[in-house]
Protein backbone atom coordinates (compact mmCIF):
# COMPACT_ATOMS: atom_id res chain seq x y z
CA UNK A 1 0.00 0.00 0.00
CA UNK A 2 2.76 2.43 0.94
CA UNK A 3 4.71 1.52 -2.19
CA UNK A 4 1.77 2.25 -4.48
CA UNK A 5 1.23 5.67 -2.89
CA UNK A 6 4.92 6.42 -3.26
CA UNK A 7 4.83 5.28 -6.90
CA UNK A 8 1.81 7.52 -7.66
CA UNK A 9 3.49 10.49 -6.00
CA UNK A 10 6.66 9.85 -8.01
CA UNK A 11 4.69 9.66 -11.28
CA UNK A 12 2.79 12.85 -10.47
CA UNK A 13 6.02 14.65 -9.60
CA UNK A 14 7.60 13.55 -12.88
CA UNK A 15 4.53 14.69 -14.82
CA UNK A 16 4.71 18.14 -13.24
CA UNK A 17 8.44 18.37 -13.97
CA UNK A 18 8.20 17.15 -17.57
CA UNK A 19 4.80 18.40 -18.67
CA UNK A 20 4.25 21.44 -16.45
CA UNK A 21 1.65 22.16 -13.76
CA UNK A 22 -1.22 21.80 -16.27
CA UNK A 23 -0.58 18.05 -16.38
CA UNK A 24 -1.16 17.70 -12.66
CA UNK A 25 -4.19 19.98 -12.82
CA UNK A 26 -5.85 18.01 -15.61
CA UNK A 27 -5.99 14.99 -13.31
CA UNK A 28 -8.37 16.80 -10.93
CA UNK A 29 -11.27 17.47 -13.32
CA UNK A 30 -13.51 14.79 -14.76
CA UNK A 31 -14.62 16.90 -17.75
CA UNK A 32 -11.24 17.14 -19.43
CA UNK A 33 -8.70 19.89 -18.83
CA UNK A 34 -10.14 22.43 -21.29
CA UNK A 35 -13.53 22.43 -19.52
CA UNK A 36 -12.24 22.64 -15.93
CA UNK A 37 -12.73 25.85 -13.99
CA UNK A 38 -9.57 27.01 -12.26
CA UNK A 39 -7.30 25.87 -15.10
CA UNK A 40 -4.09 27.93 -14.94
CA UNK A 41 -4.23 28.40 -18.74
CA UNK A 42 -7.57 30.25 -18.53
CA UNK A 43 -6.47 33.73 -17.36
CA UNK A 44 -3.63 34.12 -19.90
CA UNK A 45 -5.86 32.89 -22.75
CA UNK A 46 -8.66 35.27 -21.69
CA UNK A 47 -6.21 38.19 -21.53
CA UNK A 48 -4.90 37.29 -25.00
CA UNK A 49 -8.42 37.14 -26.48
CA UNK A 50 -9.44 40.44 -24.90
CA UNK A 51 -6.27 42.19 -26.09
CA UNK A 52 -6.91 40.98 -29.65
CA UNK A 53 -10.49 42.27 -29.47
CA UNK A 54 -9.33 45.68 -28.22
CA UNK A 55 -6.71 45.80 -30.99
CA UNK A 56 -9.48 45.11 -33.51
CA UNK A 57 -11.27 48.20 -32.21
CA UNK A 58 -14.07 46.76 -30.12
CA UNK A 59 -15.15 49.05 -27.27
CA UNK A 60 -14.44 48.09 -23.66
CA UNK A 61 -18.12 47.47 -22.88
CA UNK A 62 -18.15 44.64 -25.43
CA UNK A 63 -14.75 43.23 -24.48
CA UNK A 64 -15.92 43.12 -20.83
CA UNK A 65 -18.57 40.56 -21.86
CA UNK A 66 -15.74 38.02 -22.09
CA UNK A 67 -15.52 38.10 -18.27
CA UNK A 68 -19.18 37.14 -17.83
CA UNK A 69 -19.35 33.64 -19.29
CA UNK A 70 -17.87 30.32 -18.10
CA UNK A 71 -14.37 30.50 -16.65
CA UNK A 72 -12.78 27.61 -18.51
CA UNK A 73 -10.16 27.46 -21.25
CA UNK A 74 -12.51 25.85 -23.80
CA UNK A 75 -15.01 28.71 -23.57
CA UNK A 76 -12.42 31.37 -24.34
CA UNK A 77 -10.65 29.26 -26.94
CA UNK A 78 -13.90 28.49 -28.80
CA UNK A 79 -15.59 31.88 -28.43
CA UNK A 80 -16.11 34.01 -31.52
CA UNK A 81 -13.51 36.74 -32.02
CA UNK A 82 -16.19 39.29 -32.84
CA UNK A 83 -19.47 40.65 -31.49
CA UNK A 84 -23.03 40.81 -32.76
CA UNK A 85 -26.29 42.67 -32.33
CA UNK A 86 -29.62 40.86 -32.06
CA UNK A 87 -32.66 42.98 -32.99
CA UNK A 88 -35.91 41.61 -31.59
CA UNK A 89 -39.42 42.49 -32.81
CA UNK A 90 -42.77 40.71 -32.72
CA UNK A 91 -41.53 37.19 -32.03
CA UNK A 92 -38.61 37.24 -34.46
CA UNK A 93 -35.02 38.31 -34.27
CA UNK A 94 -32.23 39.18 -36.65
CA UNK A 95 -28.50 39.01 -35.88
CA UNK A 96 -25.93 41.28 -37.51
CA UNK A 97 -22.25 41.74 -36.82
CA UNK A 98 -21.56 44.58 -34.40
CA UNK A 99 -20.02 47.74 -35.75
CA UNK A 100 -20.76 51.37 -34.99
CA UNK A 101 -23.02 51.75 -38.01
CA UNK A 102 -25.09 48.64 -37.22
CA UNK A 103 -25.47 49.80 -33.63
CA UNK A 104 -26.62 53.23 -34.85
CA UNK A 105 -29.21 51.48 -37.05
CA UNK A 106 -30.44 49.28 -34.17
CA UNK A 107 -30.64 52.31 -31.88
CA UNK A 108 -32.74 54.17 -34.48
CA UNK A 109 -35.04 51.13 -34.95
CA UNK A 110 -35.52 50.93 -31.20
CA UNK A 111 -36.34 54.61 -30.89
CA UNK A 112 -38.82 54.56 -33.78
CA UNK A 113 -40.53 51.39 -32.50
CA UNK A 114 -39.50 49.04 -35.33
CA UNK A 115 -37.89 46.73 -32.74
CA UNK A 116 -38.66 46.30 -29.04
CA UNK A 117 -35.14 45.52 -27.77
CA UNK A 118 -31.67 44.73 -29.02
CA UNK A 119 -28.80 42.80 -27.50
CA UNK A 120 -25.05 43.12 -27.95
CA UNK A 121 -23.10 39.92 -27.42
CA UNK A 122 -20.11 37.75 -28.13
CA UNK A 123 -22.33 34.68 -27.93
CA UNK A 124 -26.00 34.73 -26.95
CA UNK A 125 -25.93 31.41 -25.10
CA UNK A 126 -23.83 30.57 -22.04
CA UNK A 127 -21.02 28.05 -22.46
CA UNK A 128 -21.08 24.93 -20.28
CA UNK A 129 -17.85 24.50 -18.35
CA UNK A 130 -17.48 21.56 -15.96
CA UNK A 131 -20.01 21.72 -13.14
CA UNK A 132 -22.27 24.27 -14.84
CA UNK A 133 -25.78 23.87 -16.21
CA UNK A 134 -26.57 23.86 -19.92
CA UNK A 135 -27.53 27.35 -21.21
CA UNK A 136 -31.29 26.68 -21.37
CA UNK A 137 -31.41 25.25 -17.82
CA UNK A 138 -30.01 28.42 -16.24
CA UNK A 139 -32.27 30.94 -14.49
CA UNK A 140 -31.11 33.81 -16.74
CA UNK A 141 -32.16 32.08 -19.97
CA UNK A 142 -34.81 33.95 -21.94
CA UNK A 143 -36.35 31.43 -24.35
CA UNK A 144 -38.35 34.11 -26.17
CA UNK A 145 -35.20 35.98 -27.21
CA UNK A 146 -32.90 32.91 -27.05
CA UNK A 147 -30.29 34.62 -24.87
CA UNK A 148 -28.73 34.16 -21.46
CA UNK A 149 -29.27 37.65 -20.08
CA UNK A 150 -26.22 37.56 -17.80
CA UNK A 151 -23.78 37.41 -20.74
CA UNK A 152 -25.33 40.01 -23.06
CA UNK A 153 -25.89 43.75 -23.01
CA UNK A 154 -29.60 44.48 -23.29
CA UNK A 155 -30.65 47.79 -24.87
CA UNK A 156 -34.15 49.15 -24.27
CA UNK A 157 -35.97 52.35 -25.01
CA UNK A 158 -36.23 54.64 -22.02
CA UNK A 159 -38.30 57.70 -22.86
CA UNK A 160 -36.57 59.35 -25.79
CA UNK A 161 -33.21 57.60 -25.23
CA UNK A 162 -31.76 54.10 -25.28
CA UNK A 163 -30.41 52.50 -22.13
CA UNK A 164 -27.99 49.58 -22.46
CA UNK A 165 -27.12 47.40 -19.47
JSON list of C-alpha atoms in Angstrom, two decimals:
[
{"chain": "A", "resi": 1, "resn": "UNK", "atom": "CA", "xyz": [0.00, 0.00, 0.00]},
{"chain": "A", "resi": 2, "resn": "UNK", "atom": "CA", "xyz": [2.76, 2.43, 0.94]},
{"chain": "A", "resi": 3, "resn": "UNK", "atom": "CA", "xyz": [4.71, 1.52, -2.19]},
{"chain": "A", "resi": 4, "resn": "UNK", "atom": "CA", "xyz": [1.77, 2.25, -4.48]},
{"chain": "A", "resi": 5, "resn": "UNK", "atom": "CA", "xyz": [1.23, 5.67, -2.89]},
{"chain": "A", "resi": 6, "resn": "UNK", "atom": "CA", "xyz": [4.92, 6.42, -3.26]},
{"chain": "A", "resi": 7, "resn": "UNK", "atom": "CA", "xyz": [4.83, 5.28, -6.90]},
{"chain": "A", "resi": 8, "resn": "UNK", "atom": "CA", "xyz": [1.81, 7.52, -7.66]},
{"chain": "A", "resi": 9, "resn": "UNK", "atom": "CA", "xyz": [3.49, 10.49, -6.00]},
{"chain": "A", "resi": 10, "resn": "UNK", "atom": "CA", "xyz": [6.66, 9.85, -8.01]},
{"chain": "A", "resi": 11, "resn": "UNK", "atom": "CA", "xyz": [4.69, 9.66, -11.28]},
{"chain": "A", "resi": 12, "resn": "UNK", "atom": "CA", "xyz": [2.79, 12.85, -10.47]},
{"chain": "A", "resi": 13, "resn": "UNK", "atom": "CA", "xyz": [6.02, 14.65, -9.60]},
{"chain": "A", "resi": 14, "resn": "UNK", "atom": "CA", "xyz": [7.60, 13.55, -12.88]},
{"chain": "A", "resi": 15, "resn": "UNK", "atom": "CA", "xyz": [4.53, 14.69, -14.82]},
{"chain": "A", "resi": 16, "resn": "UNK", "atom": "CA", "xyz": [4.71, 18.14, -13.24]},
{"chain": "A", "resi": 17, "resn": "UNK", "atom": "CA", "xyz": [8.44, 18.37, -13.97]},
{"chain": "A", "resi": 18, "resn": "UNK", "atom": "CA", "xyz": [8.20, 17.15, -17.57]},
{"chain": "A", "resi": 19, "resn": "UNK", "atom": "CA", "xyz": [4.80, 18.40, -18.67]},
{"chain": "A", "resi": 20, "resn": "UNK", "atom": "CA", "xyz": [4.25, 21.44, -16.45]},
{"chain": "A", "resi": 21, "resn": "UNK", "atom": "CA", "xyz": [1.65, 22.16, -13.76]},
{"chain": "A", "resi": 22, "resn": "UNK", "atom": "CA", "xyz": [-1.22, 21.80, -16.27]},
{"chain": "A", "resi": 23, "resn": "UNK", "atom": "CA", "xyz": [-0.58, 18.05, -16.38]},
{"chain": "A", "resi": 24, "resn": "UNK", "atom": "CA", "xyz": [-1.16, 17.70, -12.66]},
{"chain": "A", "resi": 25, "resn": "UNK", "atom": "CA", "xyz": [-4.19, 19.98, -12.82]},
{"chain": "A", "resi": 26, "resn": "UNK", "atom": "CA", "xyz": [-5.85, 18.01, -15.61]},
{"chain": "A", "resi": 27, "resn": "UNK", "atom": "CA", "xyz": [-5.99, 14.99, -13.31]},
{"chain": "A", "resi": 28, "resn": "UNK", "atom": "CA", "xyz": [-8.37, 16.80, -10.93]},
{"chain": "A", "resi": 29, "resn": "UNK", "atom": "CA", "xyz": [-11.27, 17.47, -13.32]},
{"chain": "A", "resi": 30, "resn": "UNK", "atom": "CA", "xyz": [-13.51, 14.79, -14.76]},
{"chain": "A", "resi": 31, "resn": "UNK", "atom": "CA", "xyz": [-14.62, 16.90, -17.75]},
{"chain": "A", "resi": 32, "resn": "UNK", "atom": "CA", "xyz": [-11.24, 17.14, -19.43]},
{"chain": "A", "resi": 33, "resn": "UNK", "atom": "CA", "xyz": [-8.70, 19.89, -18.83]},
{"chain": "A", "resi": 34, "resn": "UNK", "atom": "CA", "xyz": [-10.14, 22.43, -21.29]},
{"chain": "A", "resi": 35, "resn": "UNK", "atom": "CA", "xyz": [-13.53, 22.43, -19.52]},
{"chain": "A", "resi": 36, "resn": "UNK", "atom": "CA", "xyz": [-12.24, 22.64, -15.93]},
{"chain": "A", "resi": 37, "resn": "UNK", "atom": "CA", "xyz": [-12.73, 25.85, -13.99]},
{"chain": "A", "resi": 38, "resn": "UNK", "atom": "CA", "xyz": [-9.57, 27.01, -12.26]},
{"chain": "A", "resi": 39, "resn": "UNK", "atom": "CA", "xyz": [-7.30, 25.87, -15.10]},
{"chain": "A", "resi": 40, "resn": "UNK", "atom": "CA", "xyz": [-4.09, 27.93, -14.94]},
{"chain": "A", "resi": 41, "resn": "UNK", "atom": "CA", "xyz": [-4.23, 28.40, -18.74]},
{"chain": "A", "resi": 42, "resn": "UNK", "atom": "CA", "xyz": [-7.57, 30.25, -18.53]},
{"chain": "A", "resi": 43, "resn": "UNK", "atom": "CA", "xyz": [-6.47, 33.73, -17.36]},
{"chain": "A", "resi": 44, "resn": "UNK", "atom": "CA", "xyz": [-3.63, 34.12, -19.90]},
{"chain": "A", "resi": 45, "resn": "UNK", "atom": "CA", "xyz": [-5.86, 32.89, -22.75]},
{"chain": "A", "resi": 46, "resn": "UNK", "atom": "CA", "xyz": [-8.66, 35.27, -21.69]},
{"chain": "A", "resi": 47, "resn": "UNK", "atom": "CA", "xyz": [-6.21, 38.19, -21.53]},
{"chain": "A", "resi": 48, "resn": "UNK", "atom": "CA", "xyz": [-4.90, 37.29, -25.00]},
{"chain": "A", "resi": 49, "resn": "UNK", "atom": "CA", "xyz": [-8.42, 37.14, -26.48]},
{"chain": "A", "resi": 50, "resn": "UNK", "atom": "CA", "xyz": [-9.44, 40.44, -24.90]},
{"chain": "A", "resi": 51, "resn": "UNK", "atom": "CA", "xyz": [-6.27, 42.19, -26.09]},
{"chain": "A", "resi": 52, "resn": "UNK", "atom": "CA", "xyz": [-6.91, 40.98, -29.65]},
{"chain": "A", "resi": 53, "resn": "UNK", "atom": "CA", "xyz": [-10.49, 42.27, -29.47]},
{"chain": "A", "resi": 54, "resn": "UNK", "atom": "CA", "xyz": [-9.33, 45.68, -28.22]},
{"chain": "A", "resi": 55, "resn": "UNK", "atom": "CA", "xyz": [-6.71, 45.80, -30.99]},
{"chain": "A", "resi": 56, "resn": "UNK", "atom": "CA", "xyz": [-9.48, 45.11, -33.51]},
{"chain": "A", "resi": 57, "resn": "UNK", "atom": "CA", "xyz": [-11.27, 48.20, -32.21]},
{"chain": "A", "resi": 58, "resn": "UNK", "atom": "CA", "xyz": [-14.07, 46.76, -30.12]},
{"chain": "A", "resi": 59, "resn": "UNK", "atom": "CA", "xyz": [-15.15, 49.05, -27.27]},
{"chain": "A", "resi": 60, "resn": "UNK", "atom": "CA", "xyz": [-14.44, 48.09, -23.66]},
{"chain": "A", "resi": 61, "resn": "UNK", "atom": "CA", "xyz": [-18.12, 47.47, -22.88]},
{"chain": "A", "resi": 62, "resn": "UNK", "atom": "CA", "xyz": [-18.15, 44.64, -25.43]},
{"chain": "A", "resi": 63, "resn": "UNK", "atom": "CA", "xyz": [-14.75, 43.23, -24.48]},
{"chain": "A", "resi": 64, "resn": "UNK", "atom": "CA", "xyz": [-15.92, 43.12, -20.83]},
{"chain": "A", "resi": 65, "resn": "UNK", "atom": "CA", "xyz": [-18.57, 40.56, -21.86]},
{"chain": "A", "resi": 66, "resn": "UNK", "atom": "CA", "xyz": [-15.74, 38.02, -22.09]},
{"chain": "A", "resi": 67, "resn": "UNK", "atom": "CA", "xyz": [-15.52, 38.10, -18.27]},
{"chain": "A", "resi": 68, "resn": "UNK", "atom": "CA", "xyz": [-19.18, 37.14, -17.83]},
{"chain": "A", "resi": 69, "resn": "UNK", "atom": "CA", "xyz": [-19.35, 33.64, -19.29]},
{"chain": "A", "resi": 70, "resn": "UNK", "atom": "CA", "xyz": [-17.87, 30.32, -18.10]},
{"chain": "A", "resi": 71, "resn": "UNK", "atom": "CA", "xyz": [-14.37, 30.50, -16.65]},
{"chain": "A", "resi": 72, "resn": "UNK", "atom": "CA", "xyz": [-12.78, 27.61, -18.51]},
{"chain": "A", "resi": 73, "resn": "UNK", "atom": "CA", "xyz": [-10.16, 27.46, -21.25]},
{"chain": "A", "resi": 74, "resn": "UNK", "atom": "CA", "xyz": [-12.51, 25.85, -23.80]},
{"chain": "A", "resi": 75, "resn": "UNK", "atom": "CA", "xyz": [-15.01, 28.71, -23.57]},
{"chain": "A", "resi": 76, "resn": "UNK", "atom": "CA", "xyz": [-12.42, 31.37, -24.34]},
{"chain": "A", "resi": 77, "resn": "UNK", "atom": "CA", "xyz": [-10.65, 29.26, -26.94]},
{"chain": "A", "resi": 78, "resn": "UNK", "atom": "CA", "xyz": [-13.90, 28.49, -28.80]},
{"chain": "A", "resi": 79, "resn": "UNK", "atom": "CA", "xyz": [-15.59, 31.88, -28.43]},
{"chain": "A", "resi": 80, "resn": "UNK", "atom": "CA", "xyz": [-16.11, 34.01, -31.52]},
{"chain": "A", "resi": 81, "resn": "UNK", "atom": "CA", "xyz": [-13.51, 36.74, -32.02]},
{"chain": "A", "resi": 82, "resn": "UNK", "atom": "CA", "xyz": [-16.19, 39.29, -32.84]},
{"chain": "A", "resi": 83, "resn": "UNK", "atom": "CA", "xyz": [-19.47, 40.65, -31.49]},
{"chain": "A", "resi": 84, "resn": "UNK", "atom": "CA", "xyz": [-23.03, 40.81, -32.76]},
{"chain": "A", "resi": 85, "resn": "UNK", "atom": "CA", "xyz": [-26.29, 42.67, -32.33]},
{"chain": "A", "resi": 86, "resn": "UNK", "atom": "CA", "xyz": [-29.62, 40.86, -32.06]},
{"chain": "A", "resi": 87, "resn": "UNK", "atom": "CA", "xyz": [-32.66, 42.98, -32.99]},
{"chain": "A", "resi": 88, "resn": "UNK", "atom": "CA", "xyz": [-35.91, 41.61, -31.59]},
{"chain": "A", "resi": 89, "resn": "UNK", "atom": "CA", "xyz": [-39.42, 42.49, -32.81]},
{"chain": "A", "resi": 90, "resn": "UNK", "atom": "CA", "xyz": [-42.77, 40.71, -32.72]},
{"chain": "A", "resi": 91, "resn": "UNK", "atom": "CA", "xyz": [-41.53, 37.19, -32.03]},
{"chain": "A", "resi": 92, "resn": "UNK", "atom": "CA", "xyz": [-38.61, 37.24, -34.46]},
{"chain": "A", "resi": 93, "resn": "UNK", "atom": "CA", "xyz": [-35.02, 38.31, -34.27]},
{"chain": "A", "resi": 94, "resn": "UNK", "atom": "CA", "xyz": [-32.23, 39.18, -36.65]},
{"chain": "A", "resi": 95, "resn": "UNK", "atom": "CA", "xyz": [-28.50, 39.01, -35.88]},
{"chain": "A", "resi": 96, "resn": "UNK", "atom": "CA", "xyz": [-25.93, 41.28, -37.51]},
{"chain": "A", "resi": 97, "resn": "UNK", "atom": "CA", "xyz": [-22.25, 41.74, -36.82]},
{"chain": "A", "resi": 98, "resn": "UNK", "atom": "CA", "xyz": [-21.56, 44.58, -34.40]},
{"chain": "A", "resi": 99, "resn": "UNK", "atom": "CA", "xyz": [-20.02, 47.74, -35.75]},
{"chain": "A", "resi": 100, "resn": "UNK", "atom": "CA", "xyz": [-20.76, 51.37, -34.99]},
{"chain": "A", "resi": 101, "resn": "UNK", "atom": "CA", "xyz": [-23.02, 51.75, -38.01]},
{"chain": "A", "resi": 102, "resn": "UNK", "atom": "CA", "xyz": [-25.09, 48.64, -37.22]},
{"chain": "A", "resi": 103, "resn": "UNK", "atom": "CA", "xyz": [-25.47, 49.80, -33.63]},
{"chain": "A", "resi": 104, "resn": "UNK", "atom": "CA", "xyz": [-26.62, 53.23, -34.85]},
{"chain": "A", "resi": 105, "resn": "UNK", "atom": "CA", "xyz": [-29.21, 51.48, -37.05]},
{"chain": "A", "resi": 106, "resn": "UNK", "atom": "CA", "xyz": [-30.44, 49.28, -34.17]},
{"chain": "A", "resi": 107, "resn": "UNK", "atom": "CA", "xyz": [-30.64, 52.31, -31.88]},
{"chain": "A", "resi": 108, "resn": "UNK", "atom": "CA", "xyz": [-32.74, 54.17, -34.48]},
{"chain": "A", "resi": 109, "resn": "UNK", "atom": "CA", "xyz": [-35.04, 51.13, -34.95]},
{"chain": "A", "resi": 110, "resn": "UNK", "atom": "CA", "xyz": [-35.52, 50.93, -31.20]},
{"chain": "A", "resi": 111, "resn": "UNK", "atom": "CA", "xyz": [-36.34, 54.61, -30.89]},
{"chain": "A", "resi": 112, "resn": "UNK", "atom": "CA", "xyz": [-38.82, 54.56, -33.78]},
{"chain": "A", "resi": 113, "resn": "UNK", "atom": "CA", "xyz": [-40.53, 51.39, -32.50]},
{"chain": "A", "resi": 114, "resn": "UNK", "atom": "CA", "xyz": [-39.50, 49.04, -35.33]},
{"chain": "A", "resi": 115, "resn": "UNK", "atom": "CA", "xyz": [-37.89, 46.73, -32.74]},
{"chain": "A", "resi": 116, "resn": "UNK", "atom": "CA", "xyz": [-38.66, 46.30, -29.04]},
{"chain": "A", "resi": 117, "resn": "UNK", "atom": "CA", "xyz": [-35.14, 45.52, -27.77]},
{"chain": "A", "resi": 118, "resn": "UNK", "atom": "CA", "xyz": [-31.67, 44.73, -29.02]},
{"chain": "A", "resi": 119, "resn": "UNK", "atom": "CA", "xyz": [-28.80, 42.80, -27.50]},
{"chain": "A", "resi": 120, "resn": "UNK", "atom": "CA", "xyz": [-25.05, 43.12, -27.95]},
{"chain": "A", "resi": 121, "resn": "UNK", "atom": "CA", "xyz": [-23.10, 39.92, -27.42]},
{"chain": "A", "resi": 122, "resn": "UNK", "atom": "CA", "xyz": [-20.11, 37.75, -28.13]},
{"chain": "A", "resi": 123, "resn": "UNK", "atom": "CA", "xyz": [-22.33, 34.68, -27.93]},
{"chain": "A", "resi": 124, "resn": "UNK", "atom": "CA", "xyz": [-26.00, 34.73, -26.95]},
{"chain": "A", "resi": 125, "resn": "UNK", "atom": "CA", "xyz": [-25.93, 31.41, -25.10]},
{"chain": "A", "resi": 126, "resn": "UNK", "atom": "CA", "xyz": [-23.83, 30.57, -22.04]},
{"chain": "A", "resi": 127, "resn": "UNK", "atom": "CA", "xyz": [-21.02, 28.05, -22.46]},
{"chain": "A", "resi": 128, "resn": "UNK", "atom": "CA", "xyz": [-21.08, 24.93, -20.28]},
{"chain": "A", "resi": 129, "resn": "UNK", "atom": "CA", "xyz": [-17.85, 24.50, -18.35]},
{"chain": "A", "resi": 130, "resn": "UNK", "atom": "CA", "xyz": [-17.48, 21.56, -15.96]},
{"chain": "A", "resi": 131, "resn": "UNK", "atom": "CA", "xyz": [-20.01, 21.72, -13.14]},
{"chain": "A", "resi": 132, "resn": "UNK", "atom": "CA", "xyz": [-22.27, 24.27, -14.84]},
{"chain": "A", "resi": 133, "resn": "UNK", "atom": "CA", "xyz": [-25.78, 23.87, -16.21]},
{"chain": "A", "resi": 134, "resn": "UNK", "atom": "CA", "xyz": [-26.57, 23.86, -19.92]},
{"chain": "A", "resi": 135, "resn": "UNK", "atom": "CA", "xyz": [-27.53, 27.35, -21.21]},
{"chain": "A", "resi": 136, "resn": "UNK", "atom": "CA", "xyz": [-31.29, 26.68, -21.37]},
{"chain": "A", "resi": 137, "resn": "UNK", "atom": "CA", "xyz": [-31.41, 25.25, -17.82]},
{"chain": "A", "resi": 138, "resn": "UNK", "atom": "CA", "xyz": [-30.01, 28.42, -16.24]},
{"chain": "A", "resi": 139, "resn": "UNK", "atom": "CA", "xyz": [-32.27, 30.94, -14.49]},
{"chain": "A", "resi": 140, "resn": "UNK", "atom": "CA", "xyz": [-31.11, 33.81, -16.74]},
{"chain": "A", "resi": 141, "resn": "UNK", "atom": "CA", "xyz": [-32.16, 32.08, -19.97]},
{"chain": "A", "resi": 142, "resn": "UNK", "atom": "CA", "xyz": [-34.81, 33.95, -21.94]},
{"chain": "A", "resi": 143, "resn": "UNK", "atom": "CA", "xyz": [-36.35, 31.43, -24.35]},
{"chain": "A", "resi": 144, "resn": "UNK", "atom": "CA", "xyz": [-38.35, 34.11, -26.17]},
{"chain": "A", "resi": 145, "resn": "UNK", "atom": "CA", "xyz": [-35.20, 35.98, -27.21]},
{"chain": "A", "resi": 146, "resn": "UNK", "atom": "CA", "xyz": [-32.90, 32.91, -27.05]},
{"chain": "A", "resi": 147, "resn": "UNK", "atom": "CA", "xyz": [-30.29, 34.62, -24.87]},
{"chain": "A", "resi": 148, "resn": "UNK", "atom": "CA", "xyz": [-28.73, 34.16, -21.46]},
{"chain": "A", "resi": 149, "resn": "UNK", "atom": "CA", "xyz": [-29.27, 37.65, -20.08]},
{"chain": "A", "resi": 150, "resn": "UNK", "atom": "CA", "xyz": [-26.22, 37.56, -17.80]},
{"chain": "A", "resi": 151, "resn": "UNK", "atom": "CA", "xyz": [-23.78, 37.41, -20.74]},
{"chain": "A", "resi": 152, "resn": "UNK", "atom": "CA", "xyz": [-25.33, 40.01, -23.06]},
{"chain": "A", "resi": 153, "resn": "UNK", "atom": "CA", "xyz": [-25.89, 43.75, -23.01]},
{"chain": "A", "resi": 154, "resn": "UNK", "atom": "CA", "xyz": [-29.60, 44.48, -23.29]},
{"chain": "A", "resi": 155, "resn": "UNK", "atom": "CA", "xyz": [-30.65, 47.79, -24.87]},
{"chain": "A", "resi": 156, "resn": "UNK", "atom": "CA", "xyz": [-34.15, 49.15, -24.27]},
{"chain": "A", "resi": 157, "resn": "UNK", "atom": "CA", "xyz": [-35.97, 52.35, -25.01]},
{"chain": "A", "resi": 158, "resn": "UNK", "atom": "CA", "xyz": [-36.23, 54.64, -22.02]},
{"chain": "A", "resi": 159, "resn": "UNK", "atom": "CA", "xyz": [-38.30, 57.70, -22.86]},
{"chain": "A", "resi": 160, "resn": "UNK", "atom": "CA", "xyz": [-36.57, 59.35, -25.79]},
{"chain": "A", "resi": 161, "resn": "UNK", "atom": "CA", "xyz": [-33.21, 57.60, -25.23]},
{"chain": "A", "resi": 162, "resn": "UNK", "atom": "CA", "xyz": [-31.76, 54.10, -25.28]},
{"chain": "A", "resi": 163, "resn": "UNK", "atom": "CA", "xyz": [-30.41, 52.50, -22.13]},
{"chain": "A", "resi": 164, "resn": "UNK", "atom": "CA", "xyz": [-27.99, 49.58, -22.46]},
{"chain": "A", "resi": 165, "resn": "UNK", "atom": "CA", "xyz": [-27.12, 47.40, -19.47]}
]
